[in-house]
Amino acid sequence: MNPVDTDAIRGTAPGTAPTPLSVLDLVTVGAGTTAGDALRTSVRIARLAESRGYHRHWVAEHHSMPGVASSSPAVILAHLAAHTRRIRLGSGGVMLPNHPPLVIAEQFGTLEALAPGRIDLGLGRAPGTDGATAAALRRTDRLGEGAEDFPQQLAELTRFLDGDFPDGHPYRRIHAVPGPVQGSLSRPPIWLLGSSGFSARLAGVLGLPFAFAHHFSGQNTLPALELYRESFRPSAVLDTPYTLIGVSALAADEEREARRQILTSALSMLRLRTGRPGLIPTPEEAEAYPFTPSEREFVENWLSHTVHGTADAVRDGLDVLRKRTGADELMITANAHSGDIRVRSYQLIADVYDMPVLAGEEAPVRAGGSGGDAPPTGTAG
């Protein structure tokens, strides 16, 4: 096995933050904006995160969702790598059953060559979409088989990344390039992602770091983390468990504005869960939406697993969540209609935790400014 830098897994808490803080970027597309706007916002967020000491910036694989522009994580990560210098970049995650393991090994070997020592490979076993789209991706409607084969697919991917198929294996002479056959001394660390117990147990048994999707499966967080820790076996990657949780958190200059903005993502999630996916609605549309009692119950339950409000309120909420879960790292996803609001949220959270300002910080973003998603002066799109 090629060496994995465990320091790349275990980050350092910046400022007064209780854990390392990171970014989960869904590259959301608001009504009245474009995918190009969303991708430019991703660059702005990555540059801000890097300048304020966030540990990593991940993008997630989703398909056939109008409000999300992250169907191709490897492509987006290559773009972000060209606009950053230090921050870790990775997938949160790539859905392994959607792709041949060799293709993923090639993509992330290429990313590692472009940004040495900065790439994470987070893997999930869900399709990242609805069943019909998953069937189109995988060219089969036997979707359960892909999930059931996940451990075997993971083992095959790891072999390609390490270039160590045993003698007699049919893939012994096949090489993922860029990769070890060219003399590479390192590879991206593998993370397992999950929203239930399957990946939690597998990550523990394999001694891999585990990321849990608290931002959309909050009721399962504590059982999954407990299962991971109970199942953990020391490995060449980790000697003790390491957990990361995705957290939906949005800070704004005023509490009411935070509520208005987070409601847009709640309505978007409601529409997605009821088979009506679309662009992220505006705050005005979300406020005017005629929620039925059952829809209102769904939204309030979803919001109960988010952290939103002023920067002080968000800090307090994140601190409580960290104590309750014992998570080793918090990965914040700030979902709202406006790119400016999202960037501002990450800035406010960095400020409230006294996270240091490193070289290259962008100018502060104020809510209600330009209202657009254009990059700052001097930043290519």
CSV table of C-alpha atoms in Angstrom, one decimal:
chain,number,residue,atom,x,y,z
A,1,MET,CA,0.0,0.0,0.0
A,2,ASN,CA,1.3,3.4,-0.9
A,3,PRO,CA,1.7,5.7,2.2
A,4,VAL,CA,-1.2,7.9,3.2
A,5,ASP,CA,-0.4,11.1,5.1
A,6,THR,CA,-2.5,10.8,8.3
A,7,ASP,CA,-2.0,14.5,9.0
A,8,ALA,CA,-4.1,15.1,5.9
A,9,ILE,CA,-6.9,13.3,7.5
A,10,ARG,CA,-6.6,14.8,11.0
A,11,GLY,CA,-6.8,18.5,10.6
A,12,THR,CA,-6.1,21.2,13.2
A,13,ALA,CA,-8.8,23.3,14.8
A,14,PRO,CA,-8.4,26.9,13.7
A,15,GLY,CA,-8.8,29.9,16.0
A,16,THR,CA,-11.3,29.0,18.8
A,17,ALA,CA,-13.1,26.4,16.8
A,18,PRO,CA,-13.7,23.1,18.7
A,19,THR,CA,-12.6,21.0,15.7
A,20,PRO,CA,-11.2,21.5,12.2
A,21,LEU,CA,-13.9,23.2,10.1
A,22,SER,CA,-14.4,22.3,6.4
A,23,VAL,CA,-16.7,23.0,3.5
A,24,LEU,CA,-19.2,20.8,1.8
A,25,ASP,CA,-20.1,22.5,-1.5
A,26,LEU,CA,-23.3,21.3,-3.3
A,27,VAL,CA,-22.7,23.9,-6.1
A,28,THR,CA,-26.4,25.0,-5.8
A,29,VAL,CA,-28.1,26.9,-8.5
A,30,GLY,CA,-30.6,29.5,-7.5
A,31,ALA,CA,-33.6,30.6,-9.5
A,32,GLY,CA,-32.6,33.3,-11.9
A,33,THR,CA,-29.0,32.2,-11.9
A,34,THR,CA,-26.9,29.8,-14.0
A,35,ALA,CA,-24.7,26.8,-13.4
A,36,GLY,CA,-21.8,29.1,-14.4
A,37,ASP,CA,-22.8,31.4,-11.6
A,38,ALA,CA,-22.8,28.5,-9.1
A,39,LEU,CA,-19.4,27.3,-10.2
A,40,ARG,CA,-17.9,30.8,-9.9
A,41,THR,CA,-19.4,30.9,-6.4
A,42,SER,CA,-17.6,27.6,-5.7
A,43,VAL,CA,-14.3,29.2,-6.6
A,44,ARG,CA,-15.1,32.2,-4.3
A,45,ILE,CA,-15.9,29.8,-1.4
A,46,ALA,CA,-12.8,27.7,-1.9
A,47,ARG,CA,-10.5,30.8,-2.0
A,48,LEU,CA,-12.2,32.3,1.1
A,49,ALA,CA,-12.0,28.9,2.9
A,50,GLU,CA,-8.3,28.6,2.1
A,51,SER,CA,-7.6,32.1,3.3
A,52,ARG,CA,-9.3,31.5,6.6
A,53,GLY,CA,-8.0,28.1,7.6
A,54,TYR,CA,-10.8,25.8,6.7
A,55,HIS,CA,-9.2,22.3,6.4
A,56,ARG,CA,-10.9,21.0,3.2
A,57,HIS,CA,-13.4,21.7,0.5
A,58,TRP,CA,-15.4,18.8,-0.8
A,59,VAL,CA,-18.0,18.6,-3.6
A,60,ALA,CA,-20.7,16.0,-3.9
A,61,GLU,CA,-21.9,13.9,-6.9
A,62,HIS,CA,-25.6,14.5,-7.8
A,63,HIS,CA,-27.4,13.8,-11.0
A,64,SER,CA,-30.6,15.1,-12.7
A,65,MET,CA,-31.2,17.8,-10.1
A,66,PRO,CA,-31.7,21.3,-11.6
A,67,GLY,CA,-30.7,23.0,-8.4
A,68,VAL,CA,-27.3,21.3,-8.1
A,69,ALA,CA,-24.4,21.6,-10.6
A,70,SER,CA,-22.1,19.0,-9.1
A,71,SER,CA,-22.7,16.0,-11.4
A,72,SER,CA,-18.9,15.8,-12.2
A,73,PRO,CA,-16.9,16.1,-9.0
A,74,ALA,CA,-13.5,15.4,-10.6
A,75,VAL,CA,-14.0,18.1,-13.2
A,76,ILE,CA,-15.0,20.7,-10.5
A,77,LEU,CA,-12.1,19.7,-8.3
A,78,ALA,CA,-9.6,20.2,-11.1
A,79,HIS,CA,-11.0,23.7,-11.6
A,80,LEU,CA,-10.8,24.5,-7.9
A,81,ALA,CA,-7.3,23.1,-7.7
A,82,ALA,CA,-6.3,25.7,-10.4
A,83,HIS,CA,-7.7,28.5,-8.2
A,84,THR,CA,-6.2,27.5,-4.8
A,85,ARG,CA,-2.8,26.6,-3.4
A,86,ARG,CA,-3.2,25.0,0.1
A,87,ILE,CA,-6.6,23.8,1.0
A,88,ARG,CA,-7.5,20.1,0.7
A,89,LEU,CA,-10.0,19.3,-2.1
A,90,GLY,CA,-12.1,16.2,-2.4
A,91,SER,CA,-15.3,14.4,-3.1
A,92,GLY,CA,-18.0,14.2,-0.6
A,93,GLY,CA,-18.5,12.0,-2.4
A,94,VAL,CA,-18.1,10.0,-5.6
A,95,MET,CA,-20.8,7.4,-5.8
A,96,LEU,CA,-18.7,4.3,-6.4
A,97,PRO,CA,-21.4,2.0,-7.9
A,98,ASN,CA,-22.0,4.6,-10.6
A,99,HIS,CA,-18.4,4.2,-12.0
A,100,PRO,CA,-15.9,1.5,-12.9
A,101,PRO,CA,-13.2,1.6,-10.1
A,102,LEU,CA,-10.4,2.0,-12.7
A,103,VAL,CA,-12.0,5.3,-14.0
A,104,ILE,CA,-12.2,6.7,-10.5
A,105,ALA,CA,-8.5,5.7,-9.9
A,106,GLU,CA,-7.5,7.5,-13.1
A,107,GLN,CA,-9.5,10.6,-12.3
A,108,PHE,CA,-8.2,11.0,-8.8
A,109,GLY,CA,-4.7,10.0,-9.8
A,110,THR,CA,-4.9,12.9,-12.3
A,111,LEU,CA,-6.1,15.2,-9.5
A,112,GLU,CA,-3.3,14.1,-7.2
A,113,ALA,CA,-0.8,14.9,-10.0
A,114,LEU,CA,-2.4,18.3,-10.4
A,115,ALA,CA,-2.5,19.1,-6.7
A,116,PRO,CA,0.0,16.8,-4.9
A,117,GLY,CA,-0.9,16.1,-1.3
A,118,ARG,CA,-4.2,18.0,-1.4
A,119,ILE,CA,-6.7,15.5,-2.7
A,120,ASP,CA,-9.3,13.4,-0.7
A,121,LEU,CA,-11.3,10.6,-2.2
A,122,GLY,CA,-14.6,10.3,-0.4
A,123,LEU,CA,-16.8,7.4,-1.6
A,124,GLY,CA,-20.5,6.6,-1.2
A,125,ARG,CA,-22.7,3.7,-2.3
A,126,ALA,CA,-25.9,5.5,-3.0
A,127,PRO,CA,-26.7,6.6,-6.6
A,128,GLY,CA,-26.9,10.3,-5.8
A,129,THR,CA,-30.1,10.6,-7.7
A,130,ASP,CA,-33.4,8.8,-8.3
A,131,GLY,CA,-33.8,5.2,-9.5
A,132,ALA,CA,-34.5,6.0,-13.2
A,133,THR,CA,-31.4,8.3,-13.4
A,134,ALA,CA,-29.3,5.7,-11.6
A,135,ALA,CA,-30.4,3.1,-14.2
A,136,ALA,CA,-29.3,5.5,-17.0
A,137,LEU,CA,-25.9,6.0,-15.3
A,138,ARG,CA,-25.3,2.3,-14.7
A,139,ARG,CA,-27.0,1.1,-17.9
A,140,THR,CA,-29.0,-1.4,-15.8
A,141,ASP,CA,-32.1,-1.4,-13.6
A,142,ARG,CA,-30.6,-4.0,-11.2
A,143,LEU,CA,-29.4,-1.2,-8.9
A,144,GLY,CA,-29.3,-3.3,-5.7
A,145,GLU,CA,-26.4,-5.3,-7.0
A,146,GLY,CA,-24.2,-2.2,-7.2
A,147,ALA,CA,-24.7,-1.4,-3.6
A,148,GLU,CA,-24.2,-5.0,-2.5
A,149,ASP,CA,-21.0,-5.2,-4.4
A,150,PHE,CA,-19.6,-2.0,-2.7
A,151,PRO,CA,-16.9,-3.8,-0.6
A,152,GLN,CA,-15.6,-5.6,-3.6
A,153,GLN,CA,-15.6,-2.4,-5.7
A,154,LEU,CA,-13.8,-0.6,-2.9
A,155,ALA,CA,-11.2,-3.3,-2.7
A,156,GLU,CA,-10.7,-3.2,-6.5
A,157,LEU,CA,-10.4,0.6,-6.5
A,158,THR,CA,-7.8,0.5,-3.6
A,159,ARG,CA,-5.7,-2.0,-5.6
A,160,PHE,CA,-5.8,0.3,-8.7
A,161,LEU,CA,-4.7,3.2,-6.5
A,162,ASP,CA,-1.9,1.2,-4.9
A,163,GLY,CA,-0.9,-0.7,-8.1
A,164,ASP,CA,-0.7,-4.0,-6.1
A,165,PHE,CA,-2.9,-6.6,-7.7
A,166,PRO,CA,-1.4,-10.0,-6.8
A,167,ASP,CA,0.2,-12.3,-9.4
A,168,GLY,CA,-2.4,-14.2,-11.3
A,169,HIS,CA,-5.1,-11.6,-10.9
A,170,PRO,CA,-6.7,-10.7,-14.3
A,171,TYR,CA,-5.9,-7.0,-13.6
A,172,ARG,CA,-2.3,-7.6,-12.6
A,173,ARG,CA,-0.9,-5.8,-15.7
A,174,ILE,CA,-3.5,-3.0,-15.8
A,175,HIS,CA,-2.3,0.3,-14.3
A,176,ALA,CA,-4.3,3.4,-13.3
A,177,VAL,CA,-2.3,6.4,-14.7
A,178,PRO,CA,-1.3,8.7,-13.3
A,179,GLY,CA,-0.4,6.4,-10.5
A,180,PRO,CA,2.2,4.1,-8.8
A,181,VAL,CA,3.5,2.6,-12.1
A,182,GLN,CA,4.9,6.1,-12.9
A,183,GLY,CA,6.7,6.3,-9.5
A,184,SER,CA,4.1,8.1,-7.5
A,185,LEU,CA,4.8,7.9,-3.8
A,186,SER,CA,1.5,8.9,-2.4
A,187,ARG,CA,-2.2,8.6,-3.2
A,188,PRO,CA,-5.4,10.3,-2.0
A,189,PRO,CA,-6.7,9.1,1.3
A,190,ILE,CA,-10.0,7.1,1.0
A,191,TRP,CA,-13.0,8.1,3.1
A,192,LEU,CA,-16.2,6.3,3.4
A,193,LEU,CA,-19.4,8.3,3.4
A,194,GLY,CA,-22.8,7.3,4.7
A,195,SER,CA,-26.2,8.1,6.0
A,196,SER,CA,-26.9,4.8,7.7
A,197,GLY,CA,-24.9,2.0,9.3
A,198,PHE,CA,-23.6,0.1,6.4
A,199,SER,CA,-20.6,2.4,5.5
A,200,ALA,CA,-20.1,3.2,9.2
A,201,ARG,CA,-19.4,-0.5,10.0
A,202,LEU,CA,-17.3,-1.0,6.8
A,203,ALA,CA,-15.2,2.1,7.5
A,204,GLY,CA,-14.6,0.9,11.0
A,205,VAL,CA,-13.6,-2.6,10.0
A,206,LEU,CA,-11.2,-1.3,7.4
A,207,GLY,CA,-9.7,1.4,9.7
A,208,LEU,CA,-10.7,4.2,7.3
A,209,PRO,CA,-12.0,7.7,8.2
A,210,PHE,CA,-15.8,8.1,8.2
A,211,ALA,CA,-18.0,11.0,7.1
A,212,PHE,CA,-21.6,11.0,8.1
A,213,ALA,CA,-24.4,13.0,6.3
A,214,HIS,CA,-25.9,14.6,9.4
A,215,HIS,CA,-27.1,17.5,7.1
A,216,PHE,CA,-29.8,15.2,5.6
A,217,SER,CA,-30.0,12.2,8.0
A,218,GLY,CA,-29.7,13.8,11.4
A,219,GLN,CA,-31.8,11.1,13.2
A,220,ASN,CA,-29.2,8.5,12.3
A,221,THR,CA,-26.1,10.4,13.3
A,222,LEU,CA,-25.4,9.1,16.8
A,223,PRO,CA,-26.1,5.4,16.0
A,224,ALA,CA,-23.9,5.5,12.9
A,225,LEU,CA,-21.0,7.2,14.7
A,226,GLU,CA,-21.3,4.7,17.6
A,227,LEU,CA,-21.3,1.8,15.2
A,228,TYR,CA,-18.2,3.1,13.5
A,229,ARG,CA,-16.3,3.5,16.7
A,230,GLU,CA,-17.3,0.1,18.0
A,231,SER,CA,-16.3,-1.5,14.7
A,232,PHE,CA,-13.0,0.3,14.3
A,233,ARG,CA,-9.8,-1.7,13.8
A,234,PRO,CA,-6.5,0.1,13.6
A,235,SER,CA,-5.0,0.1,10.1
A,236,ALA,CA,-2.1,1.5,8.2
A,237,VAL,CA,-4.2,4.6,7.6
A,238,LEU,CA,-5.5,5.3,11.1
A,239,ASP,CA,-4.7,4.0,14.6
A,240,THR,CA,-7.8,5.5,16.1
A,241,PRO,CA,-11.2,6.4,14.7
A,242,TYR,CA,-11.7,9.7,12.9
A,243,THR,CA,-15.2,11.1,12.2
A,244,LEU,CA,-16.5,14.0,10.2
A,245,ILE,CA,-20.1,15.1,10.0
A,246,GLY,CA,-21.7,17.2,7.3
A,247,VAL,CA,-23.7,20.0,8.9
A,248,SER,CA,-26.2,22.4,7.3
A,249,ALA,CA,-25.3,25.7,8.8
A,250,LEU,CA,-26.0,29.2,7.6
A,251,ALA,CA,-24.9,32.4,9.4
A,252,ALA,CA,-26.2,35.8,8.4
A,253,ASP,CA,-25.9,39.4,9.8
A,254,GLU,CA,-29.4,39.2,11.2
A,255,GLU,CA,-31.4,36.3,12.6
A,256,ARG,CA,-34.4,36.9,10.4
A,257,GLU,CA,-32.3,37.0,7.3
A,258,ALA,CA,-30.8,33.7,8.2
A,259,ARG,CA,-34.2,32.2,8.6
A,260,ARG,CA,-35.4,33.6,5.2
A,261,GLN,CA,-32.3,32.2,3.5
A,262,ILE,CA,-32.3,28.7,5.0
A,263,LEU,CA,-36.0,28.3,4.2
A,264,THR,CA,-35.1,28.4,0.5
A,265,SER,CA,-33.1,25.2,0.9
A,266,ALA,CA,-35.8,23.6,3.0
A,267,LEU,CA,-38.4,24.2,0.3
A,268,SER,CA,-35.9,22.9,-2.3
A,269,MET,CA,-35.5,19.7,-0.2
A,270,LEU,CA,-39.2,19.3,0.2
A,271,ARG,CA,-39.7,19.5,-3.6
A,272,LEU,CA,-36.9,17.0,-4.2
A,273,ARG,CA,-38.3,14.5,-1.7
A,274,THR,CA,-41.8,14.8,-3.3
A,275,GLY,CA,-40.5,14.3,-6.9
A,276,ARG,CA,-40.5,18.0,-7.9
A,277,PRO,CA,-36.8,19.0,-8.1
A,278,GLY,CA,-36.0,22.4,-9.3
A,279,LEU,CA,-33.8,25.4,-8.9
A,280,ILE,CA,-33.3,26.8,-5.4
A,281,PRO,CA,-36.2,29.2,-4.9
A,282,THR,CA,-35.8,32.8,-3.9
A,283,PRO,CA,-36.5,33.8,-0.3
A,284,GLU,CA,-39.6,35.6,-1.5
A,285,GLU,CA,-40.9,32.5,-3.2
A,286,ALA,CA,-40.2,30.4,-0.1
A,287,GLU,CA,-41.9,32.8,2.2
A,288,ALA,CA,-45.0,32.9,0.0
A,289,TYR,CA,-45.2,29.1,-0.6
A,290,PRO,CA,-48.6,27.7,0.7
A,291,PHE,CA,-47.2,24.8,2.8
A,292,THR,CA,-49.8,22.2,3.7
A,293,PRO,CA,-49.7,21.0,7.3
A,294,SER,CA,-47.7,17.8,6.4
A,295,GLU,CA,-45.3,19.9,4.3
A,296,ARG,CA,-44.8,22.4,7.2
A,297,GLU,CA,-44.1,19.4,9.4
A,298,PHE,CA,-41.5,18.1,7.0
A,299,VAL,CA,-39.8,21.6,6.7
A,300,GLU,CA,-39.7,22.2,10.5
A,301,ASN,CA,-38.3,18.7,11.0
A,302,TRP,CA,-35.6,19.4,8.4
A,303,LEU,CA,-34.8,22.8,9.9
A,304,SER,CA,-34.4,21.2,13.3
A,305,HIS,CA,-31.2,19.5,12.0
A,306,THR,CA,-29.8,22.8,10.7
A,307,VAL,CA,-27.9,25.4,12.5
A,308,HIS,CA,-28.8,29.0,11.4
A,309,GLY,CA,-29.0,32.5,12.8
A,310,THR,CA,-26.4,35.1,13.6
A,311,ALA,CA,-22.8,34.2,13.7
A,312,ASP,CA,-22.9,33.8,17.5
A,313,ALA,CA,-26.0,31.6,17.3
A,314,VAL,CA,-24.3,29.4,14.7
A,315,ARG,CA,-21.1,29.1,16.8
A,316,ASP,CA,-23.2,28.0,19.8
A,317,GLY,CA,-25.1,25.5,17.7
A,318,LEU,CA,-22.0,24.0,16.2
A,319,ASP,CA,-20.3,23.8,19.6
A,320,VAL,CA,-23.3,21.9,21.0
A,321,LEU,CA,-23.5,19.6,18.0
A,322,ARG,CA,-19.8,18.8,18.4
A,323,LYS,CA,-20.2,18.0,22.1
A,324,ARG,CA,-23.3,15.8,21.4
A,325,THR,CA,-21.7,13.8,18.6
A,326,GLY,CA,-18.0,13.8,19.5
A,327,ALA,CA,-17.2,14.4,15.8
A,328,ASP,CA,-13.6,15.1,15.1
A,329,GLU,CA,-14.4,17.5,12.3
A,330,LEU,CA,-17.4,19.6,11.2
A,331,MET,CA,-18.0,20.0,7.5
A,332,ILE,CA,-20.3,22.9,6.9
A,333,THR,CA,-22.7,23.1,3.9
A,334,ALA,CA,-24.3,26.6,3.5
A,335,ASN,CA,-27.2,26.3,1.2
A,336,ALA,CA,-29.2,29.3,0.1
A,337,HIS,CA,-30.5,30.9,-3.0
A,338,SER,CA,-27.8,33.6,-3.3
A,339,GLY,CA,-24.1,32.9,-3.8
A,340,ASP,CA,-23.2,36.1,-1.9
A,341,ILE,CA,-25.2,34.8,1.1
A,342,ARG,CA,-23.3,31.5,1.0
A,343,VAL,CA,-19.9,33.2,0.9
A,344,ARG,CA,-20.9,35.6,3.6
A,345,SER,CA,-21.9,32.7,5.9
A,346,TYR,CA,-18.5,31.0,5.7
A,347,GLN,CA,-16.9,34.4,6.4
A,348,LEU,CA,-19.0,35.1,9.4
A,349,ILE,CA,-18.3,31.7,10.9
A,350,ALA,CA,-14.6,32.2,10.4
A,351,ASP,CA,-14.8,35.6,12.1
A,352,VAL,CA,-16.8,34.3,15.1
A,353,TYR,CA,-14.2,31.6,15.7
A,354,ASP,CA,-11.3,34.0,15.3
A,355,MET,CA,-9.9,32.0,12.5
A,356,PRO,CA,-6.7,33.6,11.3
A,357,VAL,CA,-6.6,35.6,8.1
A,358,LEU,CA,-4.0,34.1,5.8
A,359,ALA,CA,-2.4,35.5,2.7
A,360,GLY,CA,-4.7,36.1,-0.2
A,361,GLU,CA,-8.0,36.7,1.6
A,362,GLU,CA,-10.8,38.1,-0.6
A,363,ALA,CA,-12.6,41.3,0.2
A,364,PRO,CA,-15.4,40.9,2.7
A,365,VAL,CA,-18.8,40.1,1.2
A,366,ARG,CA,-21.8,42.0,2.6
A,367,ALA,CA,-25.3,40.7,2.3
A,368,GLY,CA,-27.4,42.7,-0.1
A,369,GLY,CA,-24.5,43.9,-2.1
A,370,SER,CA,-24.3,43.2,-5.8
A,371,GLY,CA,-26.6,40.3,-5.4
A,372,GLY,CA,-24.8,38.4,-8.2
A,373,ASP,CA,-22.3,35.6,-8.3
A,374,ALA,CA,-19.5,37.2,-10.3
A,375,PRO,CA,-16.0,36.5,-9.0
A,376,PRO,CA,-14.0,39.3,-7.3
A,377,THR,CA,-11.8,41.4,-9.5
A,378,GLY,CA,-8.7,39.5,-10.7
A,379,THR,CA,-10.3,36.1,-10.2
A,380,ALA,CA,-10.9,34.1,-13.3
A,381,GLY,CA,-14.2,32.3,-13.6
